[in-house]
């Protein structure tokens, strides 16, 4: 059985010969082979660019009121992450508040926010939204609670 590398090499050679010698007609079999190679090549390129992940941390946030939200800095992908037309699939989050001081927390995308169930977890609730848009955390205190500093704000973003 012919290896994929040698098959691709043969297909390239046939394409070059067809361009150099226009009088030489390609047989149906050779054209089918070229079409298949081109299709596989495009599929491979699309698959490579289609999925990935990135992670980021942002500075801590002082949460001082129960009736006003405190937001983190924007959480953006590191430079060079290829997100053209990518959409979110799963996001893992983590943050820390001092022991015995629960906070209300949300993870937000410009299109909507998702209530977080605890200090760590994952969600698919933002799936399908544009992956190049910034994310951010939002926090509020429970009524009567003293101000707290929420730190260790981190996300791992999976996209397609």
Rosetta silent file (secondary structure, phi, psi, omega in degrees, C-alpha in Angstrom):
SEQUENCE: XXXXXXXXXXXXXXXXXXXXXXXXXXXXXXXXXXXXXXXXXXXXXXXXXXXXXXXXXXXXXXXXXXXXXXXXXXXXXXXXXXXXXXXXXXXXXXXXXXXXXXXXXXXXXXXXXXXXXXXXXXXXXXXXXXXXXXXXXXXXXXXXXXXXXXXXXXXXXXXX
SCORE:     score description
SCORE:     0.000 S_00000001
   1 L     0.000  139.406 -176.291    0.000    0.000    0.000 S_00000001
   2 L   -78.449  136.092  179.284    1.261    3.433   -0.931 S_00000001
   3 L   -72.626  157.860 -179.479    2.039    5.840    1.928 S_00000001
   4 H   -61.157  -40.734 -179.334    0.152    9.131    2.170 S_00000001
   5 H   -62.321  -43.029 -179.543    3.361   11.129    1.655 S_00000001
   6 H   -72.900  -32.036  176.796    4.221    9.297   -1.566 S_00000001
   7 H   -64.444  -44.877  177.887    0.610    9.515   -2.737 S_00000001
   8 H   -63.424  -41.793  178.884    0.620   13.302   -2.186 S_00000001
   9 H   -60.717  -44.519  178.032    3.989   13.537   -3.945 S_00000001
  10 H   -62.898  -40.851  179.891    2.638   11.605   -6.954 S_00000001
  11 H   -65.054  -40.428  176.973   -0.462   13.808   -7.063 S_00000001
  12 H   -61.700  -44.156 -179.314    1.697   16.951   -6.978 S_00000001
  13 H   -60.985  -42.192  178.633    3.839   15.590   -9.799 S_00000001
  14 H   -63.172  -38.947  179.431    0.740   14.879  -11.916 S_00000001
  15 H   -66.078  -41.048  178.531   -0.525   18.418  -11.306 S_00000001
  16 H   -64.187  -44.491  178.842    2.825   19.911  -12.328 S_00000001
  17 H   -61.121  -38.957 -179.511    2.934   17.778  -15.472 S_00000001
  18 H   -65.568  -34.844  178.897   -0.594   18.876  -16.365 S_00000001
  19 H   -76.267  -37.396 -177.628    0.406   22.530  -16.060 S_00000001
  20 H   -75.969  -38.418 -177.456    3.687   22.158  -17.935 S_00000001
  21 L  -115.543   81.050 -176.637    2.321   19.980  -20.731 S_00000001
  22 L   -60.349  -26.775 -178.114   -1.153   21.309  -21.539 S_00000001
  23 L   -70.171  -24.631 -179.202   -1.510   18.965  -24.490 S_00000001
  24 L   -78.129  120.553 -179.053   -1.307   15.976  -22.181 S_00000001
  25 L   -88.330  140.334  176.367   -4.798   15.165  -20.950 S_00000001
  26 L   -82.104  140.169  176.975   -5.340   13.884  -17.463 S_00000001
  27 L   -76.544  163.656  178.553   -7.269   10.685  -17.166 S_00000001
  28 H   -59.430  -38.509 -179.688  -10.394   10.514  -15.027 S_00000001
  29 H   -63.326  -44.340  179.923   -8.483    8.443  -12.495 S_00000001
  30 H   -66.171  -40.658  178.734   -5.718   11.040  -12.181 S_00000001
  31 H   -63.763  -40.477  177.949   -8.239   13.895  -11.861 S_00000001
  32 H   -62.103  -40.474  178.636  -10.089   11.972   -9.149 S_00000001
  33 H   -63.059  -45.153  179.457   -6.824   11.464   -7.304 S_00000001
  34 H   -63.334  -42.252  178.915   -6.009   15.176   -7.524 S_00000001
  35 H   -62.284  -41.840  179.103   -9.471   16.131   -6.294 S_00000001
  36 H   -64.596  -43.652  178.764   -9.194   13.765   -3.364 S_00000001
  37 H   -61.941  -45.813  179.870   -5.751   15.110   -2.423 S_00000001
  38 H   -61.161  -42.456  178.825   -6.989   18.696   -2.649 S_00000001
  39 H   -63.417  -44.298  178.202  -10.010   17.848   -0.500 S_00000001
  40 H   -63.777  -39.369 -179.817   -7.908   16.096    2.139 S_00000001
  41 H   -64.468  -46.095  178.763   -5.450   18.985    2.196 S_00000001
  42 H   -64.225  -39.975  177.935   -8.225   21.558    2.693 S_00000001
  43 H   -62.300  -43.365 -179.853   -9.822   19.395    5.397 S_00000001
  44 H   -63.234  -42.198  178.806   -6.484   19.095    7.222 S_00000001
  45 H   -64.321  -42.940 -179.374   -5.935   22.860    7.113 S_00000001
  46 H   -65.289  -40.454 -179.567   -9.450   23.544    8.354 S_00000001
  47 H   -66.160  -41.646 -179.391   -9.128   21.011   11.170 S_00000001
  48 H   -62.945  -41.114 -176.498   -5.816   22.437   12.374 S_00000001
  49 H   -83.376   -9.170 -169.051   -7.143   25.980   12.558 S_00000001
  50 H   -84.499  -30.018 -175.051  -10.530   24.985   13.952 S_00000001
  51 L  -126.487  156.540  177.630   -9.845   23.956   17.549 S_00000001
  52 E   173.548 -174.928  177.342   -7.628   25.067   20.369 S_00000001
  53 E  -152.469  159.722  174.397   -7.428   26.513   23.841 S_00000001
  54 E  -149.268  159.077  177.879   -5.812   29.344   25.724 S_00000001
  55 E  -134.270  155.706 -179.343   -5.598   30.375   29.356 S_00000001
  56 E  -156.706  154.508  175.085   -5.213   33.679   31.119 S_00000001
  57 E  -123.919  150.527  175.216   -5.155   35.251   34.564 S_00000001
  58 E  -130.332  160.289 -178.264   -6.186   38.757   35.583 S_00000001
  59 L   -62.237  162.688 -179.140   -5.479   40.793   38.738 S_00000001
  60 L   -64.422  164.873 -178.138   -7.589   40.518   41.870 S_00000001
  61 E  -128.920  134.027  172.961  -10.794   42.503   42.382 S_00000001
  62 E   -89.054  122.012  179.692  -11.988   44.332   45.507 S_00000001
  63 E  -107.090  116.921 -170.183  -15.697   43.631   45.978 S_00000001
  64 L  -115.282  -17.190 -173.854  -17.190   46.255   48.270 S_00000001
  65 L  -135.728  154.785  177.089  -20.985   46.339   47.805 S_00000001
  66 L   -88.956  -22.930 -176.601  -23.957   44.016   47.515 S_00000001
  67 L  -102.703    5.450  178.525  -25.955   46.306   45.219 S_00000001
  68 L  -138.077  131.081 -177.921  -23.165   47.202   42.785 S_00000001
  69 L   -78.657  149.388  171.059  -21.090   44.781   40.734 S_00000001
  70 E  -113.143  130.461 -176.911  -17.319   44.771   40.657 S_00000001
  71 E  -112.609  147.175  175.372  -15.795   43.631   37.370 S_00000001
  72 L   -77.821  171.310  169.734  -12.391   42.191   36.584 S_00000001
  73 L   -64.073  159.139  177.060  -10.135   43.448   33.851 S_00000001
  74 L   -61.223  139.047  177.705  -10.954   42.095   30.415 S_00000001
  75 E  -104.273  111.114 -176.285   -9.705   38.555   29.889 S_00000001
  76 L  -121.259  155.643  178.941   -8.304   38.301   26.376 S_00000001
  77 L   -68.069  151.313  175.682   -6.380   35.587   24.547 S_00000001
  78 L   -59.953  152.459  178.594   -2.600   35.887   24.358 S_00000001
  79 L   -56.924  140.569  176.444   -1.239   37.547   21.219 S_00000001
  80 L    92.687   -5.184  178.006   -0.923   35.179   18.285 S_00000001
  81 L   -75.239  122.050 -176.123   -3.808   32.846   19.157 S_00000001
  82 L   -78.105   98.349 -175.739   -5.587   32.161   15.822 S_00000001
  83 L  -111.232   14.177 -177.957   -9.250   32.901   16.572 S_00000001
  84 L   -55.278  118.345  179.027  -10.537   33.895   13.116 S_00000001
  85 L    63.274   11.498 -179.440  -14.208   32.824   13.028 S_00000001
  86 L   -77.890  150.271  176.692  -13.699   30.624   16.119 S_00000001
  87 E  -123.556  154.044  179.528  -16.493   30.133   18.638 S_00000001
  88 E   -67.308  146.243  173.071  -16.385   29.210   22.309 S_00000001
  89 E  -121.156  -57.956  179.308  -16.976   25.606   23.297 S_00000001
  90 E  -139.581  141.274  177.027  -16.072   25.126   26.988 S_00000001
  91 E  -126.605  129.677  172.741  -14.669   27.504   29.595 S_00000001
  92 E  -103.765  139.809 -179.598  -13.116   26.454   32.885 S_00000001
  93 E  -129.254  162.285  176.269  -12.868   29.108   35.590 S_00000001
  94 E  -156.381  139.956  170.604  -11.245   29.564   38.959 S_00000001
  95 E  -154.874  164.108 -179.234  -11.188   32.306   41.583 S_00000001
  96 E  -129.876  133.152  169.468  -10.554   32.521   45.329 S_00000001
  97 L  -120.738  156.598 -178.328  -12.356   34.466   48.029 S_00000001
  98 L   -57.040  148.572 -179.829  -11.331   34.410   51.702 S_00000001
  99 L   -53.623  136.531  177.673  -12.687   31.434   53.699 S_00000001
 100 L    76.581   10.583  179.969  -16.238   31.969   54.929 S_00000001
 101 L  -126.480   77.053 -179.292  -16.874   34.902   52.591 S_00000001
 102 L   -66.924  149.143  175.723  -18.972   33.709   49.658 S_00000001
 103 L  -127.522  153.665  171.444  -19.506   36.059   46.728 S_00000001
 104 E   -83.278  131.245 -173.888  -22.024   36.063   43.905 S_00000001
 105 E  -134.285  146.259  176.356  -20.059   35.498   40.700 S_00000001
 106 E  -136.653  149.304  169.478  -20.666   35.591   36.953 S_00000001
 107 E  -109.217  127.494 -171.831  -18.501   34.951   33.924 S_00000001
 108 E  -120.517  145.872  171.724  -19.399   37.384   31.174 S_00000001
 109 E  -119.285  154.629  179.710  -19.081   37.656   27.413 S_00000001
 110 L   -53.908  -23.109 -179.117  -20.222   40.884   25.698 S_00000001
 111 L   -86.161  -28.974  179.533  -23.397   39.027   24.651 S_00000001
 112 E  -173.297  165.889  178.194  -24.374   37.635   28.071 S_00000001
 113 E  -114.958  152.866  178.913  -23.310   36.566   31.565 S_00000001
 114 E  -123.803  126.573  176.362  -23.481   33.152   33.217 S_00000001
 115 E   -66.529  135.352 -179.496  -23.914   32.719   36.975 S_00000001
 116 L   -96.137  140.278 -174.549  -21.073   30.636   38.416 S_00000001
 117 L   -83.780  -12.033 -178.578  -21.870   27.801   40.799 S_00000001
 118 L  -176.493 -169.529 -176.718  -18.696   28.063   42.868 S_00000001
 119 L   -76.576  -10.936  174.849  -15.078   29.136   42.975 S_00000001
 120 E  -152.077  152.641  179.456  -14.114   26.656   40.262 S_00000001
 121 E   164.542 -166.101  177.579  -15.867   24.758   37.537 S_00000001
 122 E  -144.046  157.982 -179.566  -16.621   24.682   33.837 S_00000001
 123 E  -146.391  149.067  171.045  -19.441   25.775   31.585 S_00000001
 124 L  -114.468    9.617 -176.286  -20.663   25.353   28.043 S_00000001
 125 L   -64.496  -20.438  178.597  -23.333   28.051   28.490 S_00000001
 126 L  -100.677   10.295 -179.675  -21.353   30.486   26.312 S_00000001
 127 L   -57.060  141.275  178.156  -20.823   27.920   23.537 S_00000001
 128 L    89.613  -10.876  178.928  -21.222   29.258   20.031 S_00000001
 129 L   -84.606  155.800 -176.175  -20.319   32.835   20.944 S_00000001
 130 E   -57.400  123.825 -176.174  -17.418   34.591   19.261 S_00000001
 131 L   -75.840  -17.930 -178.948  -14.149   33.406   20.839 S_00000001
 132 L   -82.582   -9.068  179.649  -12.249   36.611   20.014 S_00000001
 133 L   -76.509  146.884  179.730  -14.491   38.720   22.299 S_00000001
 134 L   -70.836  150.319  173.952  -13.147   39.561   25.777 S_00000001
 135 E  -109.925  162.849  172.838  -14.455   37.776   28.853 S_00000001
 136 E  -159.611  156.445  175.263  -14.627   39.152   32.374 S_00000001
 137 E   -92.487  147.968  171.289  -15.703   38.178   35.885 S_00000001
 138 E  -127.771  140.660 -178.877  -18.414   40.086   37.783 S_00000001
 139 E  -136.067  148.046  166.914  -18.886   39.878   41.550 S_00000001
 140 E  -137.835  158.842  175.201  -21.282   41.179   44.209 S_00000001
 141 L   -89.580  164.623  170.838  -21.431   40.654   47.947 S_00000001
 142 L   -83.366  151.228 -177.717  -24.338   39.241   49.851 S_00000001
 143 L   -52.322  135.310  178.603  -26.310   41.882   51.830 S_00000001
 144 L    80.807   -2.083 -177.435  -24.524   42.951   55.022 S_00000001
 145 L   -81.157  142.865  178.145  -21.238   41.307   54.018 S_00000001
 146 L   -75.024  154.126  179.302  -17.938   43.131   54.590 S_00000001
 147 L   -56.408  145.269  178.722  -15.734   43.972   51.541 S_00000001
 148 E  -137.225  154.580  174.137  -13.515   41.159   50.255 S_00000001
 149 E  -101.850  122.901  176.905  -10.699   40.792   47.763 S_00000001
 150 E   -98.498  127.525 -176.121  -11.302   38.093   45.155 S_00000001
 151 E  -131.806 -177.944  179.501   -8.063   36.809   43.655 S_00000001
 152 E    64.358   33.714 -177.170   -6.657   34.001   41.514 S_00000001
 153 E   -73.126  114.936 -175.300   -8.982   34.912   38.625 S_00000001
 154 E  -144.483  144.567  172.773   -8.228   32.448   35.850 S_00000001
 155 E  -132.747  150.417  167.945   -9.936   30.952   32.794 S_00000001
 156 E  -121.412  119.098 -174.260   -9.078   28.197   30.351 S_00000001
 157 E  -108.030  125.084  172.836  -10.963   28.742   27.111 S_00000001
 158 E  -104.764  136.320 -178.389  -11.593   25.973   24.573 S_00000001
 159 E  -136.887  164.388  178.095  -12.740   27.051   21.125 S_00000001
 160 L  -127.955    0.000    0.000  -13.618   25.595   17.724 S_00000001
